[in-house]
């Protein structure tokens, strides 16, 4: 994992790594955040049979997941705000068959409420990068108070559900 040397960016990067580390779906797919910079990031997923469709290519949903996550992370890294996908347009360019799938996202236009982020998906095959998809996303930028309230409520709900499951019926 790499990060820029921007002194103000260190706190933002730490916050993003914390949020990404709590994403169960990232762990389920074996995805990792391999590069992070102000307004950019790269995510990667290794080849696994569970992630392939019937013809042996990475399932299109894996590319969509990478675009969804990479674009929100790139937007969040611009100014340290929480971010959620509002929408994205994904164009598949070639079948994704190879050892690893990666997505590079970069902020095109930062905004207080909406950021526009571009992403490209590549499949690593025999040492070469094959461009397999491209996307453009609109990312909703949240203020920290709203995000913290939602996050606190989510953790409270999870604790309640955990306690409920442990109590005898």
PDB file of C-alpha atoms in Angstrom:
ATOM      1  CA  UNK A   1       0.000   0.000   0.000  1.00  0.00           C
ATOM      2  CA  UNK A   2       1.316   3.424  -0.879  1.00  0.00           C
ATOM      3  CA  UNK A   3       0.212   6.901   0.125  1.00  0.00           C
ATOM      4  CA  UNK A   4       1.269  10.402  -0.743  1.00  0.00           C
ATOM      5  CA  UNK A   5       3.644  12.379   1.497  1.00  0.00           C
ATOM      6  CA  UNK A   6       1.047  15.178   1.962  1.00  0.00           C
ATOM      7  CA  UNK A   7       1.151  15.869   5.729  1.00  0.00           C
ATOM      8  CA  UNK A   8      -2.561  16.732   5.938  1.00  0.00           C
ATOM      9  CA  UNK A   9      -3.418  13.589   4.046  1.00  0.00           C
ATOM     10  CA  UNK A  10      -2.103  11.190   6.725  1.00  0.00           C
ATOM     11  CA  UNK A  11      -5.185  11.591   8.956  1.00  0.00           C
ATOM     12  CA  UNK A  12      -7.503  11.187   5.963  1.00  0.00           C
ATOM     13  CA  UNK A  13      -5.665   8.036   4.859  1.00  0.00           C
ATOM     14  CA  UNK A  14      -5.857   6.555   8.366  1.00  0.00           C
ATOM     15  CA  UNK A  15      -9.611   7.204   8.513  1.00  0.00           C
ATOM     16  CA  UNK A  16     -10.128   5.636   5.083  1.00  0.00           C
ATOM     17  CA  UNK A  17      -8.080   2.556   5.990  1.00  0.00           C
ATOM     18  CA  UNK A  18     -10.189   2.171   9.139  1.00  0.00           C
ATOM     19  CA  UNK A  19     -13.444   2.381   7.160  1.00  0.00           C
ATOM     20  CA  UNK A  20     -12.217   0.023   4.433  1.00  0.00           C
ATOM     21  CA  UNK A  21     -11.001  -2.432   7.084  1.00  0.00           C
ATOM     22  CA  UNK A  22     -14.543  -2.670   8.466  1.00  0.00           C
ATOM     23  CA  UNK A  23     -16.087  -3.636   5.114  1.00  0.00           C
ATOM     24  CA  UNK A  24     -17.027  -7.277   5.310  1.00  0.00           C
ATOM     25  CA  UNK A  25     -17.636  -7.470   1.565  1.00  0.00           C
ATOM     26  CA  UNK A  26     -14.034  -6.417   0.852  1.00  0.00           C
ATOM     27  CA  UNK A  27     -12.840  -9.329   3.000  1.00  0.00           C
ATOM     28  CA  UNK A  28     -15.335 -11.733   1.434  1.00  0.00           C
ATOM     29  CA  UNK A  29     -13.980 -10.994  -2.055  1.00  0.00           C
ATOM     30  CA  UNK A  30     -10.352 -10.880  -0.905  1.00  0.00           C
ATOM     31  CA  UNK A  31     -10.072  -7.285  -2.149  1.00  0.00           C
ATOM     32  CA  UNK A  32      -7.339  -4.954  -0.990  1.00  0.00           C
ATOM     33  CA  UNK A  33      -6.631  -1.254  -1.154  1.00  0.00           C
ATOM     34  CA  UNK A  34      -3.237  -1.220  -2.880  1.00  0.00           C
ATOM     35  CA  UNK A  35      -2.750   2.512  -3.528  1.00  0.00           C
ATOM     36  CA  UNK A  36      -4.225   5.605  -1.943  1.00  0.00           C
ATOM     37  CA  UNK A  37      -3.575   9.232  -2.791  1.00  0.00           C
ATOM     38  CA  UNK A  38      -5.488  12.468  -2.452  1.00  0.00           C
ATOM     39  CA  UNK A  39      -8.361  12.008  -4.917  1.00  0.00           C
ATOM     40  CA  UNK A  40      -7.257   8.596  -6.164  1.00  0.00           C
ATOM     41  CA  UNK A  41      -7.027   4.959  -5.209  1.00  0.00           C
ATOM     42  CA  UNK A  42      -6.456   1.480  -6.583  1.00  0.00           C
ATOM     43  CA  UNK A  43      -8.279  -1.647  -5.429  1.00  0.00           C
ATOM     44  CA  UNK A  44      -7.378  -5.188  -6.457  1.00  0.00           C
ATOM     45  CA  UNK A  45      -9.011  -8.617  -6.301  1.00  0.00           C
ATOM     46  CA  UNK A  46      -7.089 -11.860  -6.868  1.00  0.00           C
ATOM     47  CA  UNK A  47      -8.331 -14.581  -9.214  1.00  0.00           C
ATOM     48  CA  UNK A  48     -10.548 -17.054  -7.350  1.00  0.00           C
ATOM     49  CA  UNK A  49     -12.921 -19.578  -8.868  1.00  0.00           C
ATOM     50  CA  UNK A  50     -15.798 -18.213  -6.754  1.00  0.00           C
ATOM     51  CA  UNK A  51     -15.488 -14.846  -8.533  1.00  0.00           C
ATOM     52  CA  UNK A  52     -15.770 -16.237 -12.062  1.00  0.00           C
ATOM     53  CA  UNK A  53     -18.796 -16.667 -14.287  1.00  0.00           C
ATOM     54  CA  UNK A  54     -19.577 -19.812 -16.289  1.00  0.00           C
ATOM     55  CA  UNK A  55     -17.050 -19.087 -19.083  1.00  0.00           C
ATOM     56  CA  UNK A  56     -14.090 -18.574 -16.746  1.00  0.00           C
ATOM     57  CA  UNK A  57     -14.046 -14.757 -16.807  1.00  0.00           C
ATOM     58  CA  UNK A  58     -14.294 -12.568 -13.721  1.00  0.00           C
ATOM     59  CA  UNK A  59     -17.998 -11.968 -13.129  1.00  0.00           C
ATOM     60  CA  UNK A  60     -19.112  -8.480 -14.185  1.00  0.00           C
ATOM     61  CA  UNK A  61     -20.347  -7.889 -10.651  1.00  0.00           C
ATOM     62  CA  UNK A  62     -16.757  -8.009  -9.397  1.00  0.00           C
ATOM     63  CA  UNK A  63     -15.850  -5.152 -11.748  1.00  0.00           C
ATOM     64  CA  UNK A  64     -18.950  -3.251 -10.595  1.00  0.00           C
ATOM     65  CA  UNK A  65     -17.983  -3.771  -6.942  1.00  0.00           C
ATOM     66  CA  UNK A  66     -14.467  -2.492  -7.632  1.00  0.00           C
ATOM     67  CA  UNK A  67     -15.833   0.610  -9.395  1.00  0.00           C
ATOM     68  CA  UNK A  68     -18.348   1.258  -6.597  1.00  0.00           C
ATOM     69  CA  UNK A  69     -15.758   1.032  -3.830  1.00  0.00           C
ATOM     70  CA  UNK A  70     -12.812   2.632  -5.623  1.00  0.00           C
ATOM     71  CA  UNK A  71     -14.808   5.683  -6.708  1.00  0.00           C
ATOM     72  CA  UNK A  72     -16.169   6.331  -3.206  1.00  0.00           C
ATOM     73  CA  UNK A  73     -12.718   5.888  -1.662  1.00  0.00           C
ATOM     74  CA  UNK A  74     -11.161   8.253  -4.212  1.00  0.00           C
ATOM     75  CA  UNK A  75     -13.876  10.853  -3.527  1.00  0.00           C
ATOM     76  CA  UNK A  76     -13.497  10.481   0.248  1.00  0.00           C
ATOM     77  CA  UNK A  77      -9.741  10.892  -0.028  1.00  0.00           C
ATOM     78  CA  UNK A  78     -10.071  14.335  -1.643  1.00  0.00           C
ATOM     79  CA  UNK A  79     -11.075  16.158   1.545  1.00  0.00           C
ATOM     80  CA  UNK A  80     -11.668  13.453   4.138  1.00  0.00           C
ATOM     81  CA  UNK A  81     -15.456  13.483   3.844  1.00  0.00           C
ATOM     82  CA  UNK A  82     -17.582  10.368   4.015  1.00  0.00           C
ATOM     83  CA  UNK A  83     -18.875   9.368   0.588  1.00  0.00           C
ATOM     84  CA  UNK A  84     -21.570   7.134  -0.887  1.00  0.00           C
ATOM     85  CA  UNK A  85     -22.260   6.190  -4.480  1.00  0.00           C
ATOM     86  CA  UNK A  86     -25.190   8.077  -5.995  1.00  0.00           C
ATOM     87  CA  UNK A  87     -24.846   6.401  -9.411  1.00  0.00           C
ATOM     88  CA  UNK A  88     -22.332   5.076 -11.885  1.00  0.00           C
ATOM     89  CA  UNK A  89     -22.215   4.139 -15.556  1.00  0.00           C
ATOM     90  CA  UNK A  90     -20.058   1.119 -16.297  1.00  0.00           C
ATOM     91  CA  UNK A  91     -18.955   0.092 -19.788  1.00  0.00           C
ATOM     92  CA  UNK A  92     -17.410  -3.346 -20.235  1.00  0.00           C
ATOM     93  CA  UNK A  93     -14.658  -3.297 -22.866  1.00  0.00           C
ATOM     94  CA  UNK A  94     -13.281  -6.851 -22.846  1.00  0.00           C
ATOM     95  CA  UNK A  95     -13.725 -10.115 -20.929  1.00  0.00           C
ATOM     96  CA  UNK A  96     -11.725 -10.079 -17.696  1.00  0.00           C
ATOM     97  CA  UNK A  97      -9.620 -13.223 -17.629  1.00  0.00           C
ATOM     98  CA  UNK A  98      -6.358 -13.289 -15.724  1.00  0.00           C
ATOM     99  CA  UNK A  99      -4.575 -13.480 -12.393  1.00  0.00           C
ATOM    100  CA  UNK A 100      -5.884 -10.282 -10.821  1.00  0.00           C
ATOM    101  CA  UNK A 101      -8.486  -7.602 -11.401  1.00  0.00           C
ATOM    102  CA  UNK A 102      -7.707  -4.027 -10.407  1.00  0.00           C
ATOM    103  CA  UNK A 103      -9.524  -0.726 -10.500  1.00  0.00           C
ATOM    104  CA  UNK A 104      -7.906   2.705 -10.578  1.00  0.00           C
ATOM    105  CA  UNK A 105     -10.187   5.592  -9.656  1.00  0.00           C
ATOM    106  CA  UNK A 106      -9.501   9.329  -9.786  1.00  0.00           C
ATOM    107  CA  UNK A 107     -11.569  12.368  -8.950  1.00  0.00           C
ATOM    108  CA  UNK A 108     -12.423  14.383 -12.063  1.00  0.00           C
ATOM    109  CA  UNK A 109     -14.396  17.119 -10.294  1.00  0.00           C
ATOM    110  CA  UNK A 110     -14.518  17.380  -6.512  1.00  0.00           C
ATOM    111  CA  UNK A 111     -17.610  18.963  -5.033  1.00  0.00           C
ATOM    112  CA  UNK A 112     -19.106  19.773  -1.640  1.00  0.00           C
ATOM    113  CA  UNK A 113     -22.181  17.632  -2.312  1.00  0.00           C
ATOM    114  CA  UNK A 114     -21.360  15.569  -5.417  1.00  0.00           C
ATOM    115  CA  UNK A 115     -17.979  14.495  -6.762  1.00  0.00           C
ATOM    116  CA  UNK A 116     -17.484  13.131 -10.264  1.00  0.00           C
ATOM    117  CA  UNK A 117     -15.047  10.226 -10.325  1.00  0.00           C
ATOM    118  CA  UNK A 118     -13.693   8.177 -13.249  1.00  0.00           C
ATOM    119  CA  UNK A 119     -12.513   4.590 -12.908  1.00  0.00           C
ATOM    120  CA  UNK A 120     -10.811   2.051 -15.130  1.00  0.00           C
ATOM    121  CA  UNK A 121     -10.724  -1.696 -14.533  1.00  0.00           C
ATOM    122  CA  UNK A 122      -7.806  -3.799 -15.737  1.00  0.00           C
ATOM    123  CA  UNK A 123      -7.150  -7.518 -15.700  1.00  0.00           C
ATOM    124  CA  UNK A 124      -3.563  -8.640 -15.212  1.00  0.00           C
ATOM    125  CA  UNK A 125      -2.774 -11.441 -17.621  1.00  0.00           C
ATOM    126  CA  UNK A 126       0.727 -12.785 -18.272  1.00  0.00           C
ATOM    127  CA  UNK A 127       2.305  -9.572 -16.979  1.00  0.00           C
ATOM    128  CA  UNK A 128       0.147  -7.301 -19.164  1.00  0.00           C
ATOM    129  CA  UNK A 129      -2.733  -5.042 -18.130  1.00  0.00           C
ATOM    130  CA  UNK A 130      -5.849  -5.566 -20.250  1.00  0.00           C
ATOM    131  CA  UNK A 131      -8.345  -2.680 -20.042  1.00  0.00           C
ATOM    132  CA  UNK A 132     -11.643  -4.462 -19.340  1.00  0.00           C
ATOM    133  CA  UNK A 133     -14.025  -1.729 -18.167  1.00  0.00           C
ATOM    134  CA  UNK A 134     -14.389   2.012 -17.716  1.00  0.00           C
ATOM    135  CA  UNK A 135     -16.818   3.960 -15.557  1.00  0.00           C
ATOM    136  CA  UNK A 136     -17.950   7.404 -14.511  1.00  0.00           C
ATOM    137  CA  UNK A 137     -19.543   7.869 -11.089  1.00  0.00           C
ATOM    138  CA  UNK A 138     -21.444  10.528  -9.185  1.00  0.00           C
ATOM    139  CA  UNK A 139     -20.495  10.286  -5.533  1.00  0.00           C
ATOM    140  CA  UNK A 140     -22.557  11.907  -2.765  1.00  0.00           C
ATOM    141  CA  UNK A 141     -20.352  13.677  -0.242  1.00  0.00           C
ATOM    142  CA  UNK A 142     -21.669  13.465   3.331  1.00  0.00           C
ATOM    143  CA  UNK A 143     -20.809  15.667   6.253  1.00  0.00           C
ATOM    144  CA  UNK A 144     -19.030  13.873   9.093  1.00  0.00           C
ATOM    145  CA  UNK A 145     -21.881  14.464  11.560  1.00  0.00           C
ATOM    146  CA  UNK A 146     -24.389  12.562   9.402  1.00  0.00           C
ATOM    147  CA  UNK A 147     -21.911   9.796   8.684  1.00  0.00           C
ATOM    148  CA  UNK A 148     -20.900   9.451  12.333  1.00  0.00           C
ATOM    149  CA  UNK A 149     -24.551   9.326  13.431  1.00  0.00           C
ATOM    150  CA  UNK A 150     -25.289   6.575  10.891  1.00  0.00           C
ATOM    151  CA  UNK A 151     -22.121   4.673  11.838  1.00  0.00           C
ATOM    152  CA  UNK A 152     -22.879   4.929  15.576  1.00  0.00           C
ATOM    153  CA  UNK A 153     -26.462   3.741  14.985  1.00  0.00           C
ATOM    154  CA  UNK A 154     -25.222   0.824  12.886  1.00  0.00           C
ATOM    155  CA  UNK A 155     -22.772  -0.276  15.596  1.00  0.00           C
ATOM    156  CA  UNK A 156     -25.494   0.117  18.251  1.00  0.00           C
ATOM    157  CA  UNK A 157     -27.905  -1.984  16.168  1.00  0.00           C
ATOM    158  CA  UNK A 158     -25.228  -4.659  15.682  1.00  0.00           C
ATOM    159  CA  UNK A 159     -24.515  -4.825  19.440  1.00  0.00           C
ATOM    160  CA  UNK A 160     -28.263  -5.127  20.088  1.00  0.00           C
ATOM    161  CA  UNK A 161     -28.593  -7.942  17.523  1.00  0.00           C
ATOM    162  CA  UNK A 162     -25.540  -9.743  18.950  1.00  0.00           C
ATOM    163  CA  UNK A 163     -26.946  -9.525  22.489  1.00  0.00           C
ATOM    164  CA  UNK A 164     -30.354 -10.706  21.266  1.00  0.00           C
ATOM    165  CA  UNK A 165     -28.812 -13.779  19.613  1.00  0.00           C
ATOM    166  CA  UNK A 166     -26.869 -14.680  22.784  1.00  0.00           C
ATOM    167  CA  UNK A 167     -29.843 -14.398  25.155  1.00  0.00           C
ATOM    168  CA  UNK A 168     -31.848 -17.588  25.777  1.00  0.00           C
ATOM    169  CA  UNK A 169     -35.298 -17.672  24.190  1.00  0.00           C
TER     170      UNK A 169
END
